[in-house]
Amino acid sequence: MIISKYFTLLTLALLSVFWSQTFGATSVVLKSGDTLSGEISSFKENSIILTSPVAHEPLCIDIAAIELILFGKHTNTMEPHGEMVTLTSGCVLPCNVISLDAKQLKIVTSYGGEFNIDRTFISMIQFGVDNQEIIYTGNDLLDSWTMEGKWSKPDPTTIQSEGDGSLSRKLELPENLLITYSISWNSTPNFVFKFCGENGSAKTMQNCYEYTFNRAGMQIRRYQSNIKNPAPLALIDLKPSKFERRNIKLDFHINRKEGLITFYVDDKKIGTYPDQLEKSIGKYIIFSNRARQNQVTIKNLTVKDLNNGGALRFYETSKKIVSDTFLDSDGNIRSGEIFKISRAENKKRTMLMKDEFNATPLSVPDHRISLLSFTQTGNPPHFPESNFVAALLQNGQIKLSNLELIDGHLEAVHPILGKCKIDIKALLSLNKQADEKSSGRQ
C-alpha cells in the first residue's frame, strides 16, 4: 500500500501541507496533485519512506506515484562556488575549477567532492559567479504566489498563464540585484512585468519599475506614487515578430542605490538606463498577462543579490561554435584552442589558448575570463534517461538515477560523472522524469 491504512490520502495531504508551511519540512508532490510532508528517512529506487508528524506510522510511497520532491528551506546550505560548468548532457554544476588539460577537466564541489570529467563532455565554463547570492528560484509550489486568473506549473521551473491574469509575490530584494527568466508565447503577447513594487497589485499605479512587451515592442518605465505619469526609461524597438521561435531570455540588472537599470535580451546587452526619481524601495515582483487568448510561459525565474555591485559578466554567444571560444569580462571574443588551465607558483589561476594570430599562447588570468565554450566534434553522444533531475542551490542542475539515501547523501549514478554522492543539503528539489513509453516519446 502507498500510505498507512490509518489515514485517508486527503487528510494526510491537508495536514502535511500545514506542517510543511509551518516547519519547512520536505514536501512530496504526488502525480494525483496531493502533497505529503515530513522527513525522508529512506530513499531507494522503487520507494521512499516519509516520517510525518501527522501519521502514526512512516509512509511508504511508491516512486511511480511521485511527481516532485521539494526539500525544506531550513536544510538548504551550500558553500558558494566561483564557476559553473555546463555538460553536454545539459547538467549545470556549480564548482571551483582546479585544472584543465587536453584530456580532462578537474573540479571540486562542496556538495559532491571532486570530479574528473572527460573534456569531450564539457560544453562551457562560466567564471565569476561567486558574487551572485541566490535570493529566489522558481522551484516552489504555485500556492506561494498570489494569483489572479488561471495559472499552472507544468514542472518545477515553469509557470504558465492560460489567459489574462497576474501572479505576484514579496521577496527580500536587495539594493543591487539581478532578475532573470525566459518567456514564450503562442500569439502576439501583451506581457507586463513589474519589479521592486510596493505592493502585489498588477493594476494600481504603485511605486515600481515596469517592463512591457507587446506588438509595439518593449518599454521600461518607472512609476512613482505621487507622480501622475510614469517616467519612460527605455523605448526598445524589439517587436514580437523579430523572434520567430517565440521565446526570449530576459535579464534585468537593477542598481537601486545608483538608480540604474541594465537590460539584456538573449544575453545581449540592450542598454543601461538611468532612473532620476527617488530610490525605489519596494519588494514585490508581479507578472501580468493582458492577452485573453494568449498563453504565456515563464521559465527558469532566478533572483540574485549582486552583493559586490560589480559589473556583470554578460556576453553575446554564437549558437554554432566551430572552435573553442574565450570571452573576456568586457565581452571581447577570441577563438582558438583552449589547452590548459592551471595555477602558477603564486597560486593565481591562468588559462592558455592558442590562436592563428600569435606565435606564443595567449595567457589570461582568471579574473578576466567570463566564458569558455568548447568545440563539440562528431555526433553528440546519446545519454540514457535519468530517473530524476535534481535542482541544486546556486542555479545548478544534475540528472541522477539509482538513488539511495545514506547518511545525509544521495548515492546515485550520473550519465557522465558515474557513481556520485550528493549532499542533500545542497538540493532544492527532485523532479521525477517521465519515462519514454509513458510520455509517448520514441
mmCIF file with all atom_site columns, C-alpha atoms in Angstrom, residues 237-331:
data_model
loop_
_atom_site.group_PDB
_atom_site.id
_atom_site.type_symbol
_atom_site.label_atom_id
_atom_site.label_alt_id
_atom_site.label_comp_id
_atom_site.label_asym_id
_atom_site.label_entity_id
_atom_site.label_seq_id
_atom_site.pdbx_PDB_ins_code
_atom_site.Cartn_x
_atom_site.Cartn_y
_atom_site.Cartn_z
_atom_site.occupancy
_atom_site.B_iso_or_equiv
_atom_site.pdbx_formal_charge
_atom_site.auth_seq_id
_atom_site.auth_comp_id
_atom_site.auth_asym_id
_atom_site.auth_atom_id
_atom_site.pdbx_PDB_model_num
ATOM 1  C CA . ASP A 1 237 ? 12.369 48.513 -30.968 1.00 0.00 ? 237 ASP A CA 1
ATOM 2  C CA . LEU A 1 238 ? 12.207 44.757 -30.446 1.00 0.00 ? 238 LEU A CA 1
ATOM 3  C CA . LYS A 1 239 ? 8.780  43.582 -31.619 1.00 0.00 ? 239 LYS A CA 1
ATOM 4  C CA . PRO A 1 240 ? 7.437  40.018 -31.204 1.00 0.00 ? 240 PRO A CA 1
ATOM 5  C CA . SER A 1 241 ? 7.703  39.497 -34.975 1.00 0.00 ? 241 SER A CA 1
ATOM 6  C CA . LYS A 1 242 ? 11.517 39.646 -34.655 1.00 0.00 ? 242 LYS A CA 1
ATOM 7  C CA . PHE A 1 243 ? 11.544 36.456 -32.564 1.00 0.00 ? 243 PHE A CA 1
ATOM 8  C CA . GLU A 1 244 ? 10.461 33.613 -34.839 1.00 0.00 ? 244 GLU A CA 1
ATOM 9  C CA . ARG A 1 245 ? 10.879 30.981 -32.152 1.00 0.00 ? 245 ARG A CA 1
ATOM 10 C CA . ARG A 1 246 ? 8.516  32.976 -29.849 1.00 0.00 ? 246 ARG A CA 1
ATOM 11 C CA . ASN A 1 247 ? 10.887 32.672 -26.923 1.00 0.00 ? 247 ASN A CA 1
ATOM 12 C CA . ILE A 1 248 ? 13.311 35.148 -25.330 1.00 0.00 ? 248 ILE A CA 1
ATOM 13 C CA . LYS A 1 249 ? 15.558 35.272 -22.276 1.00 0.00 ? 249 LYS A CA 1
ATOM 14 C CA . LEU A 1 250 ? 15.383 38.482 -20.220 1.00 0.00 ? 250 LEU A CA 1
ATOM 15 C CA . ASP A 1 251 ? 17.899 39.810 -17.673 1.00 0.00 ? 251 ASP A CA 1
ATOM 16 C CA . PHE A 1 252 ? 17.320 42.891 -15.523 1.00 0.00 ? 252 PHE A CA 1
ATOM 17 C CA . HIS A 1 253 ? 20.284 44.250 -13.548 1.00 0.00 ? 253 HIS A CA 1
ATOM 18 C CA . ILE A 1 254 ? 18.775 46.711 -11.060 1.00 0.00 ? 254 ILE A CA 1
ATOM 19 C CA . ASN A 1 255 ? 21.085 49.017 -9.103  1.00 0.00 ? 255 ASN A CA 1
ATOM 20 C CA . ARG A 1 256 ? 18.638 50.903 -6.912  1.00 0.00 ? 256 ARG A CA 1
ATOM 21 C CA . LYS A 1 257 ? 21.283 52.740 -4.956  1.00 0.00 ? 257 LYS A CA 1
ATOM 22 C CA . GLU A 1 258 ? 22.676 54.440 -8.064  1.00 0.00 ? 258 GLU A CA 1
ATOM 23 C CA . GLY A 1 259 ? 19.388 54.448 -9.994  1.00 0.00 ? 259 GLY A CA 1
ATOM 24 C CA . LEU A 1 260 ? 20.484 52.312 -12.971 1.00 0.00 ? 260 LEU A CA 1
ATOM 25 C CA . ILE A 1 261 ? 18.672 49.586 -14.917 1.00 0.00 ? 261 ILE A CA 1
ATOM 26 C CA . THR A 1 262 ? 20.757 47.443 -17.299 1.00 0.00 ? 262 THR A CA 1
ATOM 27 C CA . PHE A 1 263 ? 18.696 45.277 -19.635 1.00 0.00 ? 263 PHE A CA 1
ATOM 28 C CA . TYR A 1 264 ? 19.667 42.192 -21.668 1.00 0.00 ? 264 TYR A CA 1
ATOM 29 C CA . VAL A 1 265 ? 17.719 40.150 -24.237 1.00 0.00 ? 265 VAL A CA 1
ATOM 30 C CA . ASP A 1 266 ? 19.063 36.676 -25.089 1.00 0.00 ? 266 ASP A CA 1
ATOM 31 C CA . ASP A 1 267 ? 22.326 37.546 -23.260 1.00 0.00 ? 267 ASP A CA 1
ATOM 32 C CA . LYS A 1 268 ? 22.870 40.614 -25.453 1.00 0.00 ? 268 LYS A CA 1
ATOM 33 C CA . LYS A 1 269 ? 23.134 43.926 -23.638 1.00 0.00 ? 269 LYS A CA 1
ATOM 34 C CA . ILE A 1 270 ? 20.427 46.306 -24.884 1.00 0.00 ? 270 ILE A CA 1
ATOM 35 C CA . GLY A 1 271 ? 21.413 49.283 -22.724 1.00 0.00 ? 271 GLY A CA 1
ATOM 36 C CA . THR A 1 272 ? 21.824 50.906 -19.306 1.00 0.00 ? 272 THR A CA 1
ATOM 37 C CA . TYR A 1 273 ? 19.109 53.387 -18.349 1.00 0.00 ? 273 TYR A CA 1
ATOM 38 C CA . PRO A 1 274 ? 19.271 55.976 -15.523 1.00 0.00 ? 274 PRO A CA 1
ATOM 39 C CA . ASP A 1 275 ? 16.399 56.454 -13.092 1.00 0.00 ? 275 ASP A CA 1
ATOM 40 C CA . GLN A 1 276 ? 16.372 60.012 -11.719 1.00 0.00 ? 276 GLN A CA 1
ATOM 41 C CA . LEU A 1 277 ? 13.397 59.599 -9.371  1.00 0.00 ? 277 LEU A CA 1
ATOM 42 C CA . GLU A 1 278 ? 13.780 58.905 -5.664  1.00 0.00 ? 278 GLU A CA 1
ATOM 43 C CA . LYS A 1 279 ? 15.118 55.458 -4.798  1.00 0.00 ? 279 LYS A CA 1
ATOM 44 C CA . SER A 1 280 ? 12.715 52.553 -5.225  1.00 0.00 ? 280 SER A CA 1
ATOM 45 C CA . ILE A 1 281 ? 12.384 50.501 -2.034  1.00 0.00 ? 281 ILE A CA 1
ATOM 46 C CA . GLY A 1 282 ? 9.616  48.023 -2.938  1.00 0.00 ? 282 GLY A CA 1
ATOM 47 C CA . LYS A 1 283 ? 9.965  44.244 -2.573  1.00 0.00 ? 283 LYS A CA 1
ATOM 48 C CA . TYR A 1 284 ? 7.279  42.796 -4.871  1.00 0.00 ? 284 TYR A CA 1
ATOM 49 C CA . ILE A 1 285 ? 7.543  41.227 -8.317  1.00 0.00 ? 285 ILE A CA 1
ATOM 50 C CA . ILE A 1 286 ? 4.402  40.933 -10.472 1.00 0.00 ? 286 ILE A CA 1
ATOM 51 C CA . PHE A 1 287 ? 3.840  39.090 -13.757 1.00 0.00 ? 287 PHE A CA 1
ATOM 52 C CA . SER A 1 288 ? 0.804  40.080 -15.791 1.00 0.00 ? 288 SER A CA 1
ATOM 53 C CA . ASN A 1 289 ? -0.632 38.543 -18.956 1.00 0.00 ? 289 ASN A CA 1
ATOM 54 C CA . ARG A 1 290 ? -3.066 41.027 -20.522 1.00 0.00 ? 290 ARG A CA 1
ATOM 55 C CA . ALA A 1 291 ? -3.977 38.977 -23.610 1.00 0.00 ? 291 ALA A CA 1
ATOM 56 C CA . ARG A 1 292 ? -7.057 36.800 -23.084 1.00 0.00 ? 292 ARG A CA 1
ATOM 57 C CA . GLN A 1 293 ? -6.326 34.407 -25.937 1.00 0.00 ? 293 GLN A CA 1
ATOM 58 C CA . ASN A 1 294 ? -2.566 34.156 -25.429 1.00 0.00 ? 294 ASN A CA 1
ATOM 59 C CA . GLN A 1 295 ? -0.693 31.539 -23.434 1.00 0.00 ? 295 GLN A CA 1
ATOM 60 C CA . VAL A 1 296 ? 2.457  32.921 -21.776 1.00 0.00 ? 296 VAL A CA 1
ATOM 61 C CA . THR A 1 297 ? 5.121  30.661 -20.249 1.00 0.00 ? 297 THR A CA 1
ATOM 62 C CA . ILE A 1 298 ? 7.690  31.909 -17.724 1.00 0.00 ? 298 ILE A CA 1
ATOM 63 C CA . LYS A 1 299 ? 10.662 29.610 -17.223 1.00 0.00 ? 299 LYS A CA 1
ATOM 64 C CA . ASN A 1 300 ? 13.821 29.492 -15.041 1.00 0.00 ? 300 ASN A CA 1
ATOM 65 C CA . LEU A 1 301 ? 12.999 32.514 -12.878 1.00 0.00 ? 301 LEU A CA 1
ATOM 66 C CA . THR A 1 302 ? 16.001 33.459 -10.726 1.00 0.00 ? 302 THR A CA 1
ATOM 67 C CA . VAL A 1 303 ? 16.577 36.451 -8.434  1.00 0.00 ? 303 VAL A CA 1
ATOM 68 C CA . LYS A 1 304 ? 20.164 37.093 -7.318  1.00 0.00 ? 304 LYS A CA 1
ATOM 69 C CA . ASP A 1 305 ? 21.850 39.514 -4.952  1.00 0.00 ? 305 ASP A CA 1
ATOM 70 C CA . LEU A 1 306 ? 24.845 41.072 -6.729  1.00 0.00 ? 306 LEU A CA 1
ATOM 71 C CA . ASN A 1 307 ? 26.386 41.922 -3.398  1.00 0.00 ? 307 ASN A CA 1
ATOM 72 C CA . ASN A 1 308 ? 29.614 43.487 -4.610  1.00 0.00 ? 308 ASN A CA 1
ATOM 73 C CA . GLY A 1 309 ? 27.880 45.838 -7.049  1.00 0.00 ? 309 GLY A CA 1
ATOM 74 C CA . GLY A 1 310 ? 30.371 44.961 -9.774  1.00 0.00 ? 310 GLY A CA 1
ATOM 75 C CA . ALA A 1 311 ? 29.733 44.777 -13.494 1.00 0.00 ? 311 ALA A CA 1
ATOM 76 C CA . LEU A 1 312 ? 28.001 41.680 -14.801 1.00 0.00 ? 312 LEU A CA 1
ATOM 77 C CA . ARG A 1 313 ? 29.926 39.261 -16.966 1.00 0.00 ? 313 ARG A CA 1
ATOM 78 C CA . PHE A 1 314 ? 27.370 39.118 -19.751 1.00 0.00 ? 314 PHE A CA 1
ATOM 79 C CA . TYR A 1 315 ? 28.078 38.438 -23.387 1.00 0.00 ? 315 TYR A CA 1
ATOM 80 C CA . GLU A 1 316 ? 26.524 37.506 -26.692 1.00 0.00 ? 316 GLU A CA 1
ATOM 81 C CA . THR A 1 317 ? 27.483 33.998 -27.794 1.00 0.00 ? 317 THR A CA 1
ATOM 82 C CA . SER A 1 318 ? 27.227 32.179 -31.098 1.00 0.00 ? 318 SER A CA 1
ATOM 83 C CA . LYS A 1 319 ? 24.992 29.121 -31.144 1.00 0.00 ? 319 LYS A CA 1
ATOM 84 C CA . LYS A 1 320 ? 27.308 27.348 -33.611 1.00 0.00 ? 320 LYS A CA 1
ATOM 85 C CA . ILE A 1 321 ? 30.806 27.051 -32.152 1.00 0.00 ? 321 ILE A CA 1
ATOM 86 C CA . VAL A 1 322 ? 33.370 25.956 -34.732 1.00 0.00 ? 322 VAL A CA 1
ATOM 87 C CA . SER A 1 323 ? 36.348 26.325 -32.389 1.00 0.00 ? 323 SER A CA 1
ATOM 88 C CA . ASP A 1 324 ? 37.000 26.875 -28.709 1.00 0.00 ? 324 ASP A CA 1
ATOM 89 C CA . THR A 1 325 ? 35.917 30.391 -27.739 1.00 0.00 ? 325 THR A CA 1
ATOM 90 C CA . PHE A 1 326 ? 37.076 32.665 -24.944 1.00 0.00 ? 326 PHE A CA 1
ATOM 91 C CA . LEU A 1 327 ? 35.014 35.687 -23.899 1.00 0.00 ? 327 LEU A CA 1
ATOM 92 C CA . ASP A 1 328 ? 36.616 38.146 -21.515 1.00 0.00 ? 328 ASP A CA 1
ATOM 93 C CA . SER A 1 329 ? 34.890 40.120 -18.761 1.00 0.00 ? 329 SER A CA 1
ATOM 94 C CA . ASP A 1 330 ? 34.353 43.063 -21.153 1.00 0.00 ? 330 ASP A CA 1
ATOM 95 C CA . GLY A 1 331 ? 32.617 40.907 -23.787 1.00 0.00 ? 331 GLY A CA 1
#
